Amino acid sequence: MASSSTPSPVGSTAQNPKRSLGFIANAKKHKHSFIQFFAMTGILLLSVRSLGQKYRIHDLQEDTSALKEEQESLTNRMNNIKHSLLHEASLEPTGLFASRLRHLFGEES
């Protein structure tokens, strides 16, 4: 009884080729099922990838709108600074500083 419960190394190596042949034979027998399984797995992986790309596009669109708002804010801030500098320069009696600022800002007034 003790000898039948412990498999001998010779017996286990002889069964492995039979099992692998059985697996290959089973795979050939159910070839359609294996092909369907791999196709469905591929479709599932592509779907997951597409879903990830969809969320990435959504996040990038949000980033784009935030960057556009920030750009508008910075443009408005630059224009306000520019106008306040020109206003302060126009208060100078000689007008030389205002003329120089207009030249730097590219304005011809």
PDB file of N, CA, C and O in Angstrom, residues 26-99:
ATOM      1  N   ASN A  26      -6.191  17.084 -27.391  1.00  0.00           N
ATOM      2  CA  ASN A  26      -7.384  17.808 -26.960  1.00  0.00           C
ATOM      3  C   ASN A  26      -7.443  19.180 -27.638  1.00  0.00           C
ATOM      4  O   ASN A  26      -8.508  19.628 -28.030  1.00  0.00           O
ATOM      5  N   ALA A  27      -6.297  19.824 -27.766  1.00  0.00           N
ATOM      6  CA  ALA A  27      -6.250  21.129 -28.428  1.00  0.00           C
ATOM      7  C   ALA A  27      -6.627  20.998 -29.894  1.00  0.00           C
ATOM      8  O   ALA A  27      -7.349  21.842 -30.439  1.00  0.00           O
ATOM      9  N   LYS A  28      -6.151  19.954 -30.556  1.00  0.00           N
ATOM     10  CA  LYS A  28      -6.516  19.733 -31.963  1.00  0.00           C
ATOM     11  C   LYS A  28      -8.003  19.433 -32.082  1.00  0.00           C
ATOM     12  O   LYS A  28      -8.649  19.871 -33.029  1.00  0.00           O
ATOM     13  N   LYS A  29      -8.515  18.686 -31.120  1.00  0.00           N
ATOM     14  CA  LYS A  29      -9.921  18.308 -31.150  1.00  0.00           C
ATOM     15  C   LYS A  29     -10.813  19.538 -30.972  1.00  0.00           C
ATOM     16  O   LYS A  29     -11.838  19.663 -31.627  1.00  0.00           O
ATOM     17  N   HIS A  30     -10.406  20.442 -30.084  1.00  0.00           N
ATOM     18  CA  HIS A  30     -11.198  21.640 -29.791  1.00  0.00           C
ATOM     19  C   HIS A  30     -10.522  22.895 -30.340  1.00  0.00           C
ATOM     20  O   HIS A  30     -10.501  23.938 -29.685  1.00  0.00           O
ATOM     21  N   LYS A  31      -9.993  22.776 -31.531  1.00  0.00           N
ATOM     22  CA  LYS A  31      -9.268  23.896 -32.146  1.00  0.00           C
ATOM     23  C   LYS A  31     -10.161  25.125 -32.276  1.00  0.00           C
ATOM     24  O   LYS A  31      -9.744  26.247 -32.012  1.00  0.00           O
ATOM     25  N   HIS A  32     -11.397  24.923 -32.656  1.00  0.00           N
ATOM     26  CA  HIS A  32     -12.322  26.049 -32.820  1.00  0.00           C
ATOM     27  C   HIS A  32     -12.514  26.800 -31.504  1.00  0.00           C
ATOM     28  O   HIS A  32     -12.536  28.029 -31.479  1.00  0.00           O
ATOM     29  N   SER A  33     -12.620  26.071 -30.408  1.00  0.00           N
ATOM     30  CA  SER A  33     -12.799  26.705 -29.097  1.00  0.00           C
ATOM     31  C   SER A  33     -11.568  27.499 -28.698  1.00  0.00           C
ATOM     32  O   SER A  33     -11.683  28.590 -28.142  1.00  0.00           O
ATOM     33  N   PHE A  34     -10.381  26.988 -28.973  1.00  0.00           N
ATOM     34  CA  PHE A  34      -9.156  27.711 -28.650  1.00  0.00           C
ATOM     35  C   PHE A  34      -9.043  28.986 -29.475  1.00  0.00           C
ATOM     36  O   PHE A  34      -8.703  30.053 -28.960  1.00  0.00           O
ATOM     37  N   ILE A  35      -9.360  28.884 -30.751  1.00  0.00           N
ATOM     38  CA  ILE A  35      -9.298  30.074 -31.612  1.00  0.00           C
ATOM     39  C   ILE A  35     -10.303  31.114 -31.133  1.00  0.00           C
ATOM     40  O   ILE A  35      -9.992  32.304 -31.047  1.00  0.00           O
ATOM     41  N   GLN A  36     -11.493  30.677 -30.787  1.00  0.00           N
ATOM     42  CA  GLN A  36     -12.512  31.592 -30.289  1.00  0.00           C
ATOM     43  C   GLN A  36     -12.066  32.229 -28.970  1.00  0.00           C
ATOM     44  O   GLN A  36     -12.253  33.428 -28.761  1.00  0.00           O
ATOM     45  N   PHE A  37     -11.468  31.440 -28.101  1.00  0.00           N
ATOM     46  CA  PHE A  37     -10.978  31.964 -26.820  1.00  0.00           C
ATOM     47  C   PHE A  37      -9.915  33.036 -27.035  1.00  0.00           C
ATOM     48  O   PHE A  37      -9.965  34.108 -26.434  1.00  0.00           O
ATOM     49  N   PHE A  38      -8.947  32.763 -27.912  1.00  0.00           N
ATOM     50  CA  PHE A  38      -7.888  33.746 -28.152  1.00  0.00           C
ATOM     51  C   PHE A  38      -8.427  34.986 -28.845  1.00  0.00           C
ATOM     52  O   PHE A  38      -8.007  36.105 -28.554  1.00  0.00           O
ATOM     53  N   ALA A  39      -9.401  34.820 -29.741  1.00  0.00           N
ATOM     54  CA  ALA A  39      -9.999  35.974 -30.403  1.00  0.00           C
ATOM     55  C   ALA A  39     -10.760  36.834 -29.392  1.00  0.00           C
ATOM     56  O   ALA A  39     -10.644  38.071 -29.399  1.00  0.00           O
ATOM     57  N   MET A  40     -11.504  36.204 -28.524  1.00  0.00           N
ATOM     58  CA  MET A  40     -12.252  36.960 -27.521  1.00  0.00           C
ATOM     59  C   MET A  40     -11.315  37.649 -26.534  1.00  0.00           C
ATOM     60  O   MET A  40     -11.580  38.771 -26.096  1.00  0.00           O
ATOM     61  N   THR A  41     -10.226  36.986 -26.189  1.00  0.00           N
ATOM     62  CA  THR A  41      -9.239  37.607 -25.310  1.00  0.00           C
ATOM     63  C   THR A  41      -8.631  38.834 -25.981  1.00  0.00           C
ATOM     64  O   THR A  41      -8.465  39.889 -25.348  1.00  0.00           O
ATOM     65  N   GLY A  42      -8.315  38.718 -27.273  1.00  0.00           N
ATOM     66  CA  GLY A  42      -7.772  39.859 -28.011  1.00  0.00           C
ATOM     67  C   GLY A  42      -8.751  41.013 -28.070  1.00  0.00           C
ATOM     68  O   GLY A  42      -8.378  42.182 -27.886  1.00  0.00           O
ATOM     69  N   ILE A  43     -10.016  40.694 -28.299  1.00  0.00           N
ATOM     70  CA  ILE A  43     -11.041  41.738 -28.347  1.00  0.00           C
ATOM     71  C   ILE A  43     -11.192  42.405 -26.988  1.00  0.00           C
ATOM     72  O   ILE A  43     -11.322  43.631 -26.886  1.00  0.00           O
ATOM     73  N   LEU A  44     -11.157  41.614 -25.940  1.00  0.00           N
ATOM     74  CA  LEU A  44     -11.248  42.172 -24.591  1.00  0.00           C
ATOM     75  C   LEU A  44     -10.082  43.113 -24.298  1.00  0.00           C
ATOM     76  O   LEU A  44     -10.263  44.219 -23.776  1.00  0.00           O
ATOM     77  N   LEU A  45      -8.870  42.698 -24.660  1.00  0.00           N
ATOM     78  CA  LEU A  45      -7.693  43.537 -24.417  1.00  0.00           C
ATOM     79  C   LEU A  45      -7.772  44.832 -25.221  1.00  0.00           C
ATOM     80  O   LEU A  45      -7.410  45.909 -24.723  1.00  0.00           O
ATOM     81  N   LEU A  46      -8.235  44.745 -26.467  1.00  0.00           N
ATOM     82  CA  LEU A  46      -8.384  45.958 -27.275  1.00  0.00           C
ATOM     83  C   LEU A  46      -9.449  46.886 -26.687  1.00  0.00           C
ATOM     84  O   LEU A  46      -9.301  48.107 -26.713  1.00  0.00           O
ATOM     85  N   SER A  47     -10.513  46.301 -26.155  1.00  0.00           N
ATOM     86  CA  SER A  47     -11.565  47.113 -25.545  1.00  0.00           C
ATOM     87  C   SER A  47     -11.046  47.848 -24.307  1.00  0.00           C
ATOM     88  O   SER A  47     -11.342  49.026 -24.111  1.00  0.00           O
ATOM     89  N   VAL A  48     -10.282  47.153 -23.497  1.00  0.00           N
ATOM     90  CA  VAL A  48      -9.707  47.780 -22.303  1.00  0.00           C
ATOM     91  C   VAL A  48      -8.754  48.897 -22.707  1.00  0.00           C
ATOM     92  O   VAL A  48      -8.747  49.984 -22.119  1.00  0.00           O
ATOM     93  N   ARG A  49      -7.953  48.642 -23.729  1.00  0.00           N
ATOM     94  CA  ARG A  49      -7.020  49.667 -24.214  1.00  0.00           C
ATOM     95  C   ARG A  49      -7.773  50.881 -24.747  1.00  0.00           C
ATOM     96  O   ARG A  49      -7.411  52.027 -24.480  1.00  0.00           O
ATOM     97  N   SER A  50      -8.843  50.639 -25.516  1.00  0.00           N
ATOM     98  CA  SER A  50      -9.638  51.738 -26.054  1.00  0.00           C
ATOM     99  C   SER A  50     -10.283  52.547 -24.949  1.00  0.00           C
ATOM    100  O   SER A  50     -10.367  53.779 -25.024  1.00  0.00           O
ATOM    101  N   LEU A  51     -10.756  51.872 -23.922  1.00  0.00           N
ATOM    102  CA  LEU A  51     -11.366  52.575 -22.792  1.00  0.00           C
ATOM    103  C   LEU A  51     -10.333  53.460 -22.099  1.00  0.00           C
ATOM    104  O   LEU A  51     -10.618  54.609 -21.753  1.00  0.00           O
ATOM    105  N   GLY A  52      -9.130  52.946 -21.916  1.00  0.00           N
ATOM    106  CA  GLY A  52      -8.061  53.747 -21.313  1.00  0.00           C
ATOM    107  C   GLY A  52      -7.729  54.962 -22.159  1.00  0.00           C
ATOM    108  O   GLY A  52      -7.516  56.069 -21.647  1.00  0.00           O
ATOM    109  N   GLN A  53      -7.700  54.778 -23.486  1.00  0.00           N
ATOM    110  CA  GLN A  53      -7.406  55.898 -24.374  1.00  0.00           C
ATOM    111  C   GLN A  53      -8.531  56.927 -24.342  1.00  0.00           C
ATOM    112  O   GLN A  53      -8.291  58.134 -24.425  1.00  0.00           O
ATOM    113  N   LYS A  54      -9.762  56.451 -24.209  1.00  0.00           N
ATOM    114  CA  LYS A  54     -10.900  57.370 -24.125  1.00  0.00           C
ATOM    115  C   LYS A  54     -10.769  58.276 -22.911  1.00  0.00           C
ATOM    116  O   LYS A  54     -10.944  59.499 -23.005  1.00  0.00           O
ATOM    117  N   TYR A  55     -10.434  57.698 -21.769  1.00  0.00           N
ATOM    118  CA  TYR A  55     -10.274  58.510 -20.565  1.00  0.00           C
ATOM    119  C   TYR A  55      -9.061  59.419 -20.670  1.00  0.00           C
ATOM    120  O   TYR A  55      -9.064  60.540 -20.160  1.00  0.00           O
ATOM    121  N   ARG A  56      -8.016  58.970 -21.324  1.00  0.00           N
ATOM    122  CA  ARG A  56      -6.834  59.821 -21.518  1.00  0.00           C
ATOM    123  C   ARG A  56      -7.172  61.020 -22.396  1.00  0.00           C
ATOM    124  O   ARG A  56      -6.756  62.138 -22.109  1.00  0.00           O
ATOM    125  N   ILE A  57      -7.943  60.799 -23.452  1.00  0.00           N
ATOM    126  CA  ILE A  57      -8.365  61.901 -24.323  1.00  0.00           C
ATOM    127  C   ILE A  57      -9.206  62.892 -23.534  1.00  0.00           C
ATOM    128  O   ILE A  57      -9.038  64.111 -23.660  1.00  0.00           O
ATOM    129  N   HIS A  58     -10.109  62.393 -22.710  1.00  0.00           N
ATOM    130  CA  HIS A  58     -10.947  63.268 -21.889  1.00  0.00           C
ATOM    131  C   HIS A  58     -10.087  64.119 -20.953  1.00  0.00           C
ATOM    132  O   HIS A  58     -10.303  65.333 -20.823  1.00  0.00           O
ATOM    133  N   ASP A  59      -9.114  63.496 -20.317  1.00  0.00           N
ATOM    134  CA  ASP A  59      -8.215  64.233 -19.418  1.00  0.00           C
ATOM    135  C   ASP A  59      -7.402  65.281 -20.182  1.00  0.00           C
ATOM    136  O   ASP A  59      -7.195  66.396 -19.690  1.00  0.00           O
ATOM    137  N   LEU A  60      -6.944  64.922 -21.379  1.00  0.00           N
ATOM    138  CA  LEU A  60      -6.172  65.877 -22.175  1.00  0.00           C
ATOM    139  C   LEU A  60      -7.034  67.054 -22.626  1.00  0.00           C
ATOM    140  O   LEU A  60      -6.550  68.190 -22.690  1.00  0.00           O
ATOM    141  N   GLN A  61      -8.304  66.799 -22.918  1.00  0.00           N
ATOM    142  CA  GLN A  61      -9.202  67.895 -23.288  1.00  0.00           C
ATOM    143  C   GLN A  61      -9.422  68.839 -22.107  1.00  0.00           C
ATOM    144  O   GLN A  61      -9.462  70.060 -22.283  1.00  0.00           O
ATOM    145  N   GLU A  62      -9.548  68.281 -20.920  1.00  0.00           N
ATOM    146  CA  GLU A  62      -9.676  69.124 -19.727  1.00  0.00           C
ATOM    147  C   GLU A  62      -8.415  69.950 -19.507  1.00  0.00           C
ATOM    148  O   GLU A  62      -8.487  71.133 -19.169  1.00  0.00           O
ATOM    149  N   ASP A  63      -7.244  69.321 -19.706  1.00  0.00           N
ATOM    150  CA  ASP A  63      -5.977  70.053 -19.561  1.00  0.00           C
ATOM    151  C   ASP A  63      -5.881  71.173 -20.586  1.00  0.00           C
ATOM    152  O   ASP A  63      -5.407  72.278 -20.273  1.00  0.00           O
ATOM    153  N   THR A  64      -6.330  70.902 -21.816  1.00  0.00           N
ATOM    154  CA  THR A  64      -6.281  71.911 -22.870  1.00  0.00           C
ATOM    155  C   THR A  64      -7.145  73.112 -22.515  1.00  0.00           C
ATOM    156  O   THR A  64      -6.713  74.262 -22.669  1.00  0.00           O
ATOM    157  N   SER A  65      -8.345  72.856 -22.032  1.00  0.00           N
ATOM    158  CA  SER A  65      -9.218  73.985 -21.677  1.00  0.00           C
ATOM    159  C   SER A  65      -8.648  74.773 -20.497  1.00  0.00           C
ATOM    160  O   SER A  65      -8.728  76.003 -20.470  1.00  0.00           O
ATOM    161  N   ALA A  66      -8.051  74.083 -19.540  1.00  0.00           N
ATOM    162  CA  ALA A  66      -7.437  74.783 -18.402  1.00  0.00           C
ATOM    163  C   ALA A  66      -6.257  75.628 -18.862  1.00  0.00           C
ATOM    164  O   ALA A  66      -6.076  76.759 -18.397  1.00  0.00           O
ATOM    165  N   LEU A  67      -5.472  75.097 -19.791  1.00  0.00           N
ATOM    166  CA  LEU A  67      -4.331  75.862 -20.302  1.00  0.00           C
ATOM    167  C   LEU A  67      -4.789  77.074 -21.118  1.00  0.00           C
ATOM    168  O   LEU A  67      -4.161  78.143 -21.050  1.00  0.00           O
ATOM    169  N   LYS A  68      -5.873  76.936 -21.866  1.00  0.00           N
ATOM    170  CA  LYS A  68      -6.400  78.085 -22.617  1.00  0.00           C
ATOM    171  C   LYS A  68      -6.878  79.177 -21.671  1.00  0.00           C
ATOM    172  O   LYS A  68      -6.640  80.365 -21.913  1.00  0.00           O
ATOM    173  N   GLU A  69      -7.550  78.780 -20.592  1.00  0.00           N
ATOM    174  CA  GLU A  69      -7.989  79.770 -19.602  1.00  0.00           C
ATOM    175  C   GLU A  69      -6.797  80.466 -18.957  1.00  0.00           C
ATOM    176  O   GLU A  69      -6.818  81.680 -18.753  1.00  0.00           O
ATOM    177  N   GLU A  70      -5.771  79.699 -18.649  1.00  0.00           N
ATOM    178  CA  GLU A  70      -4.581  80.286 -18.044  1.00  0.00           C
ATOM    179  C   GLU A  70      -3.890  81.235 -19.018  1.00  0.00           C
ATOM    180  O   GLU A  70      -3.412  82.304 -18.628  1.00  0.00           O
ATOM    181  N   GLN A  71      -3.861  80.861 -20.298  1.00  0.00           N
ATOM    182  CA  GLN A  71      -3.251  81.735 -21.302  1.00  0.00           C
ATOM    183  C   GLN A  71      -4.023  83.043 -21.409  1.00  0.00           C
ATOM    184  O   GLN A  71      -3.426  84.131 -21.476  1.00  0.00           O
ATOM    185  N   GLU A  72      -5.354  82.974 -21.416  1.00  0.00           N
ATOM    186  CA  GLU A  72      -6.163  84.189 -21.477  1.00  0.00           C
ATOM    187  C   GLU A  72      -5.924  85.074 -20.255  1.00  0.00           C
ATOM    188  O   GLU A  72      -5.811  86.293 -20.379  1.00  0.00           O
ATOM    189  N   SER A  73      -5.821  84.431 -19.110  1.00  0.00           N
ATOM    190  CA  SER A  73      -5.569  85.179 -17.875  1.00  0.00           C
ATOM    191  C   SER A  73      -4.215  85.889 -17.930  1.00  0.00           C
ATOM    192  O   SER A  73      -4.099  87.065 -17.553  1.00  0.00           O
ATOM    193  N   LEU A  74      -3.193  85.171 -18.399  1.00  0.00           N
ATOM    194  CA  LEU A  74      -1.859  85.783 -18.496  1.00  0.00           C
ATOM    195  C   LEU A  74      -1.824  86.903 -19.534  1.00  0.00           C
ATOM    196  O   LEU A  74      -1.166  87.934 -19.328  1.00  0.00           O
ATOM    197  N   THR A  75      -2.540  86.723 -20.637  1.00  0.00           N
ATOM    198  CA  THR A  75      -2.595  87.769 -21.664  1.00  0.00           C
ATOM    199  C   THR A  75      -3.265  89.016 -21.108  1.00  0.00           C
ATOM    200  O   THR A  75      -2.779  90.151 -21.323  1.00  0.00           O
ATOM    201  N   ASN A  76      -4.366  88.830 -20.399  1.00  0.00           N
ATOM    202  CA  ASN A  76      -5.050  89.981 -19.780  1.00  0.00           C
ATOM    203  C   ASN A  76      -4.143  90.665 -18.762  1.00  0.00           C
ATOM    204  O   ASN A  76      -4.098  91.899 -18.694  1.00  0.00           O
ATOM    205  N   ARG A  77      -3.444  89.880 -17.982  1.00  0.00           N
ATOM    206  CA  ARG A  77      -2.531  90.453 -16.977  1.00  0.00           C
ATOM    207  C   ARG A  77      -1.415  91.248 -17.648  1.00  0.00           C
ATOM    208  O   ARG A  77      -1.071  92.352 -17.200  1.00  0.00           O
ATOM    209  N   MET A  78      -0.838  90.711 -18.721  1.00  0.00           N
ATOM    210  CA  MET A  78       0.226  91.427 -19.445  1.00  0.00           C
ATOM    211  C   MET A  78      -0.309  92.736 -20.030  1.00  0.00           C
ATOM    212  O   MET A  78       0.366  93.779 -19.962  1.00  0.00           O
ATOM    213  N   ASN A  79      -1.522  92.686 -20.589  1.00  0.00           N
ATOM    214  CA  ASN A  79      -2.102  93.905 -21.168  1.00  0.00           C
ATOM    215  C   ASN A  79      -2.376  94.948 -20.096  1.00  0.00           C
ATOM    216  O   ASN A  79      -2.144  96.148 -20.316  1.00  0.00           O
ATOM    217  N   ASN A  80      -2.840  94.510 -18.937  1.00  0.00           N
ATOM    218  CA  ASN A  80      -3.076  95.468 -17.843  1.00  0.00           C
ATOM    219  C   ASN A  80      -1.777  96.108 -17.378  1.00  0.00           C
ATOM    220  O   ASN A  80      -1.724  97.323 -17.129  1.00  0.00           O
ATOM    221  N   ILE A  81      -0.728  95.308 -17.241  1.00  0.00           N
ATOM    222  CA  ILE A  81       0.581  95.853 -16.840  1.00  0.00           C
ATOM    223  C   ILE A  81       1.090  96.827 -17.892  1.00  0.00           C
ATOM    224  O   ILE A  81       1.591  97.921 -17.566  1.00  0.00           O
ATOM    225  N   LYS A  82       0.946  96.451 -19.152  1.00  0.00           N
ATOM    226  CA  LYS A  82       1.411  97.303 -20.249  1.00  0.00           C
ATOM    227  C   LYS A  82       0.662  98.638 -20.255  1.00  0.00           C
ATOM    228  O   LYS A  82       1.284  99.714 -20.370  1.00  0.00           O
ATOM    229  N   HIS A  83      -0.648  98.601 -20.091  1.00  0.00           N
ATOM    230  CA  HIS A  83      -1.434  99.838 -20.095  1.00  0.00           C
ATOM    231  C   HIS A  83      -1.116 100.707 -18.883  1.00  0.00           C
ATOM    232  O   HIS A  83      -1.034 101.942 -19.000  1.00  0.00           O
ATOM    233  N   SER A  84      -0.911 100.069 -17.723  1.00  0.00           N
ATOM    234  CA  SER A  84      -0.587 100.885 -16.544  1.00  0.00           C
ATOM    235  C   SER A  84       0.805 101.514 -16.692  1.00  0.00           C
ATOM    236  O   SER A  84       1.015 102.661 -16.276  1.00  0.00           O
ATOM    237  N   LEU A  85       1.748 100.797 -17.298  1.00  0.00           N
ATOM    238  CA  LEU A  85       3.070 101.389 -17.542  1.00  0.00           C
ATOM    239  C   LEU A  85       2.981 102.555 -18.521  1.00  0.00           C
ATOM    240  O   LEU A  85       3.607 103.611 -18.325  1.00  0.00           O
ATOM    241  N   LEU A  86       2.211 102.374 -19.584  1.00  0.00           N
ATOM    242  CA  LEU A  86       2.051 103.463 -20.556  1.00  0.00           C
ATOM    243  C   LEU A  86       1.346 104.665 -19.918  1.00  0.00           C
ATOM    244  O   LEU A  86       1.687 105.822 -20.205  1.00  0.00           O
ATOM    245  N   HIS A  87       0.381 104.405 -19.058  1.00  0.00           N
ATOM    246  CA  HIS A  87      -0.313 105.511 -18.386  1.00  0.00           C
ATOM    247  C   HIS A  87       0.644 106.269 -17.467  1.00  0.00           C
ATOM    248  O   HIS A  87       0.660 107.516 -17.460  1.00  0.00           O
ATOM    249  N   GLU A  88       1.442 105.525 -16.687  1.00  0.00           N
ATOM    250  CA  GLU A  88       2.400 106.193 -15.805  1.00  0.00           C
ATOM    251  C   GLU A  88       3.452 106.955 -16.609  1.00  0.00           C
ATOM    252  O   GLU A  88       3.874 108.047 -16.219  1.00  0.00           O
ATOM    253  N   ALA A  89       3.868 106.378 -17.737  1.00  0.00           N
ATOM    254  CA  ALA A  89       4.873 107.054 -18.567  1.00  0.00           C
ATOM    255  C   ALA A  89       4.301 108.309 -19.222  1.00  0.00           C
ATOM    256  O   ALA A  89       5.034 109.279 -19.459  1.00  0.00           O
ATOM    257  N   SER A  90       3.012 108.271 -19.518  1.00  0.00           N
ATOM    258  CA  SER A  90       2.409 109.461 -20.148  1.00  0.00           C
ATOM    259  C   SER A  90       2.317 110.633 -19.179  1.00  0.00           C
ATOM    260  O   SER A  90       2.175 111.786 -19.600  1.00  0.00           O
ATOM    261  N   LEU A  91       2.402 110.367 -17.891  1.00  0.00           N
ATOM    262  CA  LEU A  91       2.366 111.444 -16.900  1.00  0.00           C
ATOM    263  C   LEU A  91       3.683 112.203 -16.828  1.00  0.00           C
ATOM    264  O   LEU A  91       3.735 113.308 -16.279  1.00  0.00           O
ATOM    265  N   GLU A  92       4.756 111.630 -17.390  1.00  0.00           N
ATOM    266  CA  GLU A  92       6.046 112.317 -17.393  1.00  0.00           C
ATOM    267  C   GLU A  92       5.967 113.506 -18.360  1.00  0.00           C
ATOM    268  O   GLU A  92       5.460 113.369 -19.483  1.00  0.00           O
ATOM    269  N   PRO A  93       6.470 114.663 -17.949  1.00  0.00           N
ATOM    270  CA  PRO A  93       6.315 115.875 -18.777  1.00  0.00           C
ATOM    271  C   PRO A  93       7.075 115.823 -20.116  1.00  0.00           C
ATOM    272  O   PRO A  93       6.586 116.364 -21.117  1.00  0.00           O
ATOM    273  N   THR A  94       8.217 115.170 -20.198  1.00  0.00           N
ATOM    274  CA  THR A  94       8.993 115.196 -21.438  1.00  0.00           C
ATOM    275  C   THR A  94       8.427 114.234 -22.472  1.00  0.00           C
ATOM    276  O   THR A  94       8.600 114.452 -23.677  1.00  0.00           O
ATOM    277  N   GLY A  95       7.772 113.156 -22.063  1.00  0.00           N
ATOM    278  CA  GLY A  95       7.209 112.188 -23.001  1.00  0.00           C
ATOM    279  C   GLY A  95       8.231 111.232 -23.563  1.00  0.00           C
ATOM    280  O   GLY A  95       7.902 110.372 -24.395  1.00  0.00           O
ATOM    281  N   LEU A  96       9.485 111.368 -23.160  1.00  0.00           N
ATOM    282  CA  LEU A  96      10.538 110.499 -23.675  1.00  0.00           C
ATOM    283  C   LEU A  96      10.356 109.045 -23.224  1.00  0.00           C
ATOM    284  O   LEU A  96      10.506 108.120 -24.013  1.00  0.00           O
ATOM    285  N   PHE A  97       9.991 108.898 -21.948  1.00  0.00           N
ATOM    286  CA  PHE A  97       9.805 107.556 -21.412  1.00  0.00           C
ATOM    287  C   PHE A  97       8.620 106.852 -22.091  1.00  0.00           C
ATOM    288  O   PHE A  97       8.693 105.678 -22.444  1.00  0.00           O
ATOM    289  N   ALA A  98       7.533 107.573 -22.304  1.00  0.00           N
ATOM    290  CA  ALA A  98       6.354 107.008 -22.969  1.00  0.00           C
ATOM    291  C   ALA A  98       6.688 106.623 -24.403  1.00  0.00           C
ATOM    292  O   ALA A  98       6.253 105.576 -24.898  1.00  0.00           O
ATOM    293  N   SER A  99       7.462 107.457 -25.069  1.00  0.00           N
ATOM    294  CA  SER A  99       7.880 107.161 -26.439  1.00  0.00           C
ATOM    295  C   SER A  99       8.727 105.887 -26.486  1.00  0.00           C
ATOM    296  O   SER A  99       8.559 105.039 -27.377  1.00  0.00           O
TER     297      SER A  99
END
